Short mmCIF file of C-alpha atoms in Angstrom, two decimals:
data_model
loop_
_atom_site.label_atom_id
_atom_site.label_comp_id
_atom_site.label_asym_id
_atom_site.label_seq_id
_atom_site.Cartn_x
_atom_site.Cartn_y
_atom_site.Cartn_z
CA MET A 227 -20.25 10.95 -90.97
CA GLY A 228 -19.25 12.43 -87.33
CA LYS A 229 -22.30 12.70 -85.82
CA TYR A 230 -23.56 10.61 -82.74
CA ASN A 231 -26.23 8.15 -83.92
CA ARG A 232 -26.76 5.71 -81.40
CA ILE A 233 -25.03 3.57 -78.70
CA LEU A 234 -24.65 -0.45 -79.71
CA GLN A 235 -25.83 -2.71 -77.24
CA PRO A 236 -23.83 -6.06 -76.25
CA GLY A 237 -24.51 -8.49 -78.57
CA LEU A 238 -24.70 -8.57 -82.15
CA ALA A 239 -25.06 -5.00 -84.14
CA ILE A 240 -25.81 -4.04 -87.77
CA MET A 241 -23.46 -1.09 -89.18
CA ILE A 242 -23.72 0.22 -92.90
CA PRO A 243 -20.15 0.24 -94.36
CA PHE A 244 -18.69 3.81 -95.06
CA LEU A 245 -21.62 5.39 -93.09
CA ASP A 246 -21.76 3.86 -89.56
CA ARG A 247 -18.27 3.64 -87.20
CA ILE A 248 -17.37 3.21 -83.96
CA ALA A 249 -15.81 6.52 -82.42
CA TYR A 250 -15.65 5.41 -78.37
CA VAL A 251 -15.79 2.10 -76.80
CA LYS A 252 -16.06 2.24 -72.76
CA SER A 253 -15.75 -0.42 -70.72
CA LEU A 254 -18.19 -0.81 -67.41
CA LYS A 255 -16.47 -2.44 -65.41
CA GLU A 256 -14.44 -1.02 -62.35
CA ALA A 257 -11.16 0.41 -63.43
CA ALA A 258 -7.89 1.15 -61.21
CA MET A 259 -6.50 4.59 -61.98
CA GLU A 260 -2.78 5.42 -60.67
CA ILE A 261 -2.55 9.05 -59.22
CA PRO A 262 1.05 10.03 -59.78
CA SER A 263 3.15 11.38 -56.85
CA GLN A 264 3.08 15.14 -56.37
CA SER A 265 3.75 17.53 -53.23
CA ALA A 266 1.25 19.18 -50.68
CA ILE A 267 2.04 21.40 -48.11
CA THR A 268 0.02 20.78 -44.77
CA ALA A 269 -1.12 23.37 -42.41
CA ASP A 270 1.96 23.26 -40.46
CA ASN A 271 4.13 24.30 -43.10
CA VAL A 272 5.59 20.68 -44.22
CA THR A 273 5.97 19.19 -47.65
CA LEU A 274 5.04 15.91 -48.33
CA GLU A 275 5.34 13.70 -51.22
CA LEU A 276 1.82 11.86 -51.92
CA ASP A 277 1.04 9.26 -54.30
CA GLY A 278 -2.55 7.03 -54.51
CA VAL A 279 -4.71 4.67 -56.21
CA LEU A 280 -8.15 6.08 -57.68
CA TYR A 281 -10.90 3.54 -58.57
CA THR A 282 -13.58 4.49 -61.05
CA ARG A 283 -16.36 3.03 -63.17
CA VAL A 284 -18.32 4.59 -65.96
CA PHE A 285 -22.03 4.61 -65.43
CA ASP A 286 -23.07 6.69 -68.24
CA ALA A 287 -20.73 5.88 -71.91
CA TYR A 288 -22.30 9.02 -73.55
CA LYS A 289 -21.64 11.43 -71.37
CA ALA A 290 -18.09 9.70 -70.46
CA SER A 291 -17.45 9.99 -74.55
CA TYR A 292 -18.87 13.24 -75.29
CA GLY A 293 -19.31 14.89 -71.83
CA VAL A 294 -15.36 15.35 -71.38
CA GLU A 295 -12.53 14.96 -73.83
CA ASP A 296 -10.37 12.82 -71.64
CA ALA A 297 -12.29 11.44 -68.47
CA GLU A 298 -9.11 9.50 -67.29
CA TYR A 299 -7.04 12.59 -66.89
CA ALA A 300 -9.44 14.74 -65.85
CA ILE A 301 -10.53 12.69 -63.09
CA SER A 302 -6.18 12.29 -62.81
CA GLN A 303 -6.15 16.19 -62.19
CA LEU A 304 -9.05 16.43 -60.28
CA ALA A 305 -7.57 13.72 -57.83
CA GLN A 306 -4.50 15.49 -57.41
CA THR A 307 -5.86 18.78 -56.76
CA THR A 308 -8.55 17.66 -54.27
CA MET A 309 -5.93 16.00 -52.84
CA ARG A 310 -3.84 18.96 -52.45
CA SER A 311 -6.72 21.26 -51.02
CA GLU A 312 -7.31 18.47 -48.52
CA ILE A 313 -4.08 18.01 -47.48
CA GLY A 314 -3.62 21.92 -46.88
CA ARG A 315 -6.26 21.93 -44.34
CA LEU A 316 -4.52 18.97 -41.99
CA THR A 317 -1.40 19.18 -40.11
CA LEU A 318 0.93 16.53 -40.39
CA ASP A 319 -0.13 14.90 -37.45
CA HIS A 320 -3.59 15.07 -38.70
CA VAL A 321 -2.71 13.46 -41.97
CA LEU A 322 -1.00 10.57 -40.63
CA ARG A 323 -3.77 10.02 -38.33
CA GLU A 324 -6.46 10.33 -40.39
CA ARG A 325 -6.02 8.83 -43.62
CA ALA A 326 -9.10 7.18 -43.93
CA ALA A 327 -11.32 10.47 -43.33
CA LEU A 328 -8.79 11.96 -46.08
CA ASN A 329 -9.56 9.58 -48.32
CA THR A 330 -13.58 9.85 -47.93
CA ASN A 331 -13.25 13.53 -48.55
CA ILE A 332 -11.10 13.00 -51.57
CA THR A 333 -13.59 10.61 -53.01
CA GLU A 334 -16.72 12.66 -51.99
CA ALA A 335 -14.97 15.70 -53.83
CA ILE A 336 -13.72 13.86 -57.15
CA ASN A 337 -17.49 12.21 -57.17
CA GLU A 338 -19.28 15.61 -56.99
CA ALA A 339 -17.60 17.08 -59.98
CA ALA A 340 -17.33 13.73 -62.45
CA ARG A 341 -21.10 13.17 -62.32
CA ASP A 342 -21.62 15.06 -65.54
CA TRP A 343 -18.99 12.95 -66.96
CA GLY A 344 -20.55 9.68 -66.42
CA VAL A 345 -17.90 8.29 -64.26
CA VAL A 346 -18.46 7.57 -60.47
CA CYS A 347 -15.23 7.11 -58.25
CA LEU A 348 -16.06 4.54 -56.02
CA ARG A 349 -13.06 4.87 -53.71
CA TYR A 350 -9.56 6.54 -53.12
CA GLU A 351 -6.55 5.27 -51.64
CA ILE A 352 -3.33 7.14 -50.47
CA ARG A 353 -0.36 4.59 -51.28
CA ASP A 354 2.61 6.25 -49.98
CA ILE A 355 3.27 10.00 -47.90
CA HIS A 356 7.08 10.69 -47.97
CA ALA A 357 8.04 13.43 -45.48
CA PRO A 358 11.45 15.09 -45.44
CA ASP A 359 14.41 13.76 -44.28
CA GLY A 360 14.78 16.05 -40.95
CA VAL A 361 10.94 15.59 -40.34
CA VAL A 362 11.59 12.09 -40.03
CA ALA A 363 14.29 12.45 -38.21
CA ALA A 364 12.25 14.52 -35.68
CA MET A 365 9.53 12.24 -35.95
CA HIS A 366 12.13 9.34 -34.99
CA ARG A 367 13.03 11.53 -31.97
CA GLN A 368 9.59 12.68 -31.02
CA VAL A 369 8.55 8.85 -30.86
CA THR A 370 12.03 7.66 -29.08
CA ALA A 371 10.95 10.49 -26.44
CA GLU A 372 7.72 9.51 -26.22
CA ARG A 373 8.72 5.96 -25.26
CA SER A 374 11.33 6.90 -22.92
CA LYS A 375 8.61 9.12 -21.31
CA ARG A 376 6.31 6.45 -20.94
CA ALA A 377 9.10 3.93 -19.66
CA GLU A 378 10.16 6.45 -17.06
CA ILE A 379 6.44 7.26 -15.79
CA LEU A 380 6.01 3.64 -15.40
CA ASP A 381 9.05 3.26 -13.57
CA SER A 382 8.30 5.90 -11.23
CA GLU A 383 4.96 4.19 -10.84
CA GLY A 384 6.36 1.46 -10.15
CA GLN A 385 8.77 2.75 -7.55
CA ARG A 386 6.23 4.89 -5.90
CA GLN A 387 3.79 1.76 -5.75
CA SER A 388 7.00 0.04 -4.49
CA ALA A 389 7.50 2.48 -1.63
CA ILE A 390 3.85 2.77 -0.70
CA ASN A 391 3.30 -1.17 -0.14
CA ILE A 392 7.17 -0.93 1.72
CA ALA A 393 5.73 1.67 3.70
CA GLU A 394 2.54 0.13 4.36
CA GLY A 395 4.28 -3.30 5.37
CA ARG A 396 6.07 -1.12 7.75
CA LYS A 397 3.33 0.14 9.16
CA GLN A 398 1.60 -2.89 9.61
CA SER A 399 4.75 -4.63 11.02
CA VAL A 400 5.10 -1.76 13.89
CA ILE A 401 1.04 -2.25 14.46
CA LEU A 402 1.47 -5.94 14.69
CA ALA A 403 4.35 -5.35 16.86
CA SER A 404 3.09 -2.64 19.07
CA GLU A 405 -0.03 -5.09 19.58
CA ALA A 406 2.15 -8.00 20.22
CA LEU A 407 3.76 -5.96 22.99
CA LYS A 408 0.91 -4.46 24.29
CA SER A 409 -0.15 -8.05 24.96
CA GLU A 410 2.98 -9.31 26.21
CA GLN A 411 3.06 -6.63 28.80
CA ILE A 412 -0.67 -7.18 29.74
CA ASN A 413 0.06 -11.14 30.21
CA ILE A 414 3.05 -9.97 32.11
CA ALA A 415 1.00 -7.44 34.49
CA SER A 416 -1.65 -10.17 34.69
CA GLY A 417 1.28 -12.66 35.78
CA ASP A 418 2.73 -10.45 38.33
CA ALA A 419 -0.79 -9.27 39.84
CA GLU A 420 -1.19 -13.22 40.51
CA ALA A 421 1.76 -13.80 41.60
CA ILE A 422 1.64 -11.10 44.15
CA LEU A 423 -2.02 -12.14 45.31
CA ILE A 424 -0.61 -15.86 45.69
CA ARG A 425 2.61 -14.58 47.23
CA ALA A 426 -0.03 -12.53 49.39
CA GLN A 427 -2.15 -15.30 50.22
CA ALA A 428 0.69 -17.34 51.08
CA THR A 429 1.74 -15.25 53.34
CA ALA A 430 -1.25 -14.34 54.99
CA LYS A 431 -1.78 -18.34 55.67
CA GLY A 432 1.71 -18.73 57.02
CA ILE A 433 0.67 -15.34 59.45
CA ASP A 434 -2.09 -17.32 60.48
CA ALA A 435 -0.28 -20.35 60.88
CA VAL A 436 2.49 -18.64 63.26
CA ALA A 437 -0.31 -17.01 65.12
CA HIS A 438 -1.85 -20.30 65.77
CA SER A 439 0.87 -22.20 66.82
CA MET A 440 1.69 -19.25 69.11
CA ARG A 441 -1.57 -19.76 70.48
CA GLU A 442 -1.34 -23.15 71.01
CA GLY A 443 2.44 -23.77 71.70
CA GLN A 444 2.57 -20.53 73.96
CA GLU A 445 6.10 -20.51 75.24
CA ASN A 446 7.61 -23.34 73.00
CA ALA A 447 6.32 -20.89 69.92
CA ARG A 448 7.80 -17.99 71.13
CA GLY A 449 10.99 -19.38 71.45
CA ALA A 450 10.65 -20.72 67.89
CA VAL A 451 9.90 -17.35 66.80
CA SER A 452 13.13 -15.61 68.89
CA LEU A 453 15.06 -18.62 67.14
CA SER A 454 13.83 -17.58 63.69
CA VAL A 455 14.52 -13.90 64.30
CA ALA A 456 18.40 -14.53 65.49
CA GLU A 457 18.82 -16.57 62.31
CA LYS A 458 17.43 -14.05 60.06
CA TYR A 459 19.60 -11.12 62.37
CA VAL A 460 22.84 -13.25 61.76
CA GLU A 461 21.99 -14.18 57.78
CA ALA A 462 21.13 -10.37 57.52
CA PHE A 463 24.51 -9.13 58.92
CA GLY A 464 26.12 -11.59 56.86
CA ASN A 465 25.21 -10.61 53.72
CA LEU A 466 26.04 -6.70 54.52
CA ALA A 467 29.57 -6.87 53.28
CA LYS A 468 28.66 -8.46 49.77
CA GLN A 469 26.25 -5.96 48.92
CA GLY A 470 28.80 -3.04 49.17
CA THR A 471 32.35 -2.15 50.48
CA ALA A 472 31.05 0.05 53.10
CA VAL A 473 29.14 -1.36 56.22
CA VAL A 474 27.01 0.39 58.57
CA VAL A 475 26.61 -1.86 61.85
CA PRO A 476 25.13 -1.07 65.47
CA GLY A 477 27.65 -0.73 68.55
CA ASN A 478 26.16 -4.03 69.96
CA VAL A 479 26.47 -6.36 67.23
CA GLY A 480 27.82 -9.41 69.15
CA ASP A 481 24.99 -8.98 72.13
CA MET A 482 22.61 -11.23 70.23
CA GLY A 483 20.80 -11.78 73.53
CA GLY A 484 20.23 -7.94 74.08
CA MET A 485 18.81 -7.97 70.64
CA ILE A 486 16.88 -10.66 70.67
CA ALA A 487 15.76 -9.32 74.28
CA SER A 488 14.67 -6.33 72.76
CA ALA A 489 12.96 -7.71 70.21
CA MET A 490 10.71 -10.06 72.19
CA ALA A 491 10.21 -6.89 74.22
CA VAL A 492 8.67 -5.00 71.65
CA TYR A 493 7.08 -7.73 70.23
CA GLY A 494 5.44 -8.37 73.96
CA LYS A 495 4.21 -5.04 74.29
CA VAL A 496 2.68 -5.20 70.44
CA SER A 497 0.80 -8.25 71.93
CA GLN A 498 -0.30 -6.80 75.31
CA SER A 499 -1.41 -3.67 72.98
CA GLN A 500 -3.69 -5.89 70.62
CA GLU A 501 -4.91 -7.75 73.73
CA GLN A 502 -6.01 -5.22 75.68
CA ALA A 503 -7.93 -3.73 72.14
CA GLN A 504 -9.65 -7.04 72.05
CA LYS A 505 -10.52 -6.97 75.40
CA GLY A 506 -11.90 -3.34 74.81
CA VAL A 507 -13.98 -4.36 71.98
CA MET A 508 -15.39 -7.67 74.03
CA ASP A 509 -15.78 -6.78 77.42
CA VAL A 510 -17.26 -3.57 79.10
CA PRO A 511 -14.46 -0.67 79.47
CA GLN A 512 -12.67 -1.27 82.83
CA GLN A 513 -11.05 1.28 85.24
CA SER A 514 -7.60 1.83 83.72
CA PRO A 515 -4.54 0.49 85.89
CA SER A 516 -2.70 3.23 88.14
CA PRO A 517 0.87 4.74 87.59
CA ASP A 518 1.87 2.59 90.79
CA GLN A 519 0.30 -0.75 89.36
CA GLY A 520 2.03 -0.75 85.95
CA SER A 521 5.19 -0.18 87.55
CA LYS A 522 4.81 -3.00 89.28
CA ASN A 523 3.71 -5.19 86.41
CA GLU A 524 6.92 -3.90 84.07
CA PRO A 525 9.43 -6.18 86.27
CA ASN A 526 7.39 -9.30 86.11
CA THR A 527 7.20 -9.01 82.09
CA MET A 528 11.08 -7.86 82.03
CA GLY A 529 11.75 -10.91 83.60
CA LYS A 530 9.45 -12.86 81.48
CA THR A 531 11.27 -11.55 78.53
CA ASP A 532 14.77 -12.51 79.70
CA GLU A 533 13.58 -15.82 80.61
CA VAL A 534 12.46 -16.14 76.54
CA ALA A 535 15.65 -14.43 75.63
CA LYS A 536 17.86 -17.03 77.57
CA SER A 537 15.91 -20.02 76.18
CA VAL A 538 15.95 -18.74 72.73
CA LEU A 539 19.80 -18.23 73.29
CA GLN A 540 20.50 -21.82 74.48
CA GLY A 541 17.97 -23.05 71.66
CA PHE A 542 20.48 -20.80 69.15
CA ASP A 543 23.70 -22.40 70.73
CA GLU A 544 22.74 -26.22 70.48
CA THR A 545 21.54 -25.13 66.79
CA ARG A 546 24.56 -24.06 66.05
CA GLN A 547 26.38 -26.87 67.39
CA LYS A 548 24.47 -29.61 65.53
CA ARG A 549 25.39 -28.24 62.58
#
């Protein structure tokens, strides 16, 4: 008769005709409720069009029937107002980035109010977000600029790394080239030093051999030395004209005998000085000869020098005729 009596449980139920009637039928299954599209303004004053889906379930049929006139309509309106409130707290970038957190906040707000209606909100999902065309175009330009920026940064990083690698390679190349040049110079210097040492040793051996031959051969060895000096003299004057256009020669260039005699005189004086020095070291010092004695010995020395010069000239002429 219009008064709540009881809740019929599943199964067989007996009712009195004209006295009992079923006023509300509630399903305890989970139901999906579509939230219509609505406008919402973000914190940065961008107007968005949003719609979603709300999943609910009745856990208390009495409250769902007598606690609110129309539970579905009430929950739908509550979902819309809650969604507008949550959207107004966020900027556009956060709305697009934090959809999961937004859905959770809307579900908690609906459950807090719908607990007295015997309905629980299981989850809320934002289905579509529609932004104005200008905002969408600006977002596209922003994405394009961001992509271009990243591409330029990557390109510059690649060029920078390439320049670093090239510079490092050049550095290593210069270092290796300098080390190779250093090693080459060290090897050349070592080779030159060894060559100089070998030439010096060979020259020393040759001088020793000439000195030994002169000690053994006496006059014949001196004649051979004089002949060698004469040949080098002629060869040297022959090369003068090859090395330059101006040639300076001594006045007695044709006096071969005088040249050889002068050279042998110098050689004789040097040899005599060396012999005197050796005798001064080996023997007891003797009284130096008087000037008269020295003047007497000079003609003998000059005579010997002239004889050697003549013999050298004869040997030189014979050698030239044979050639």
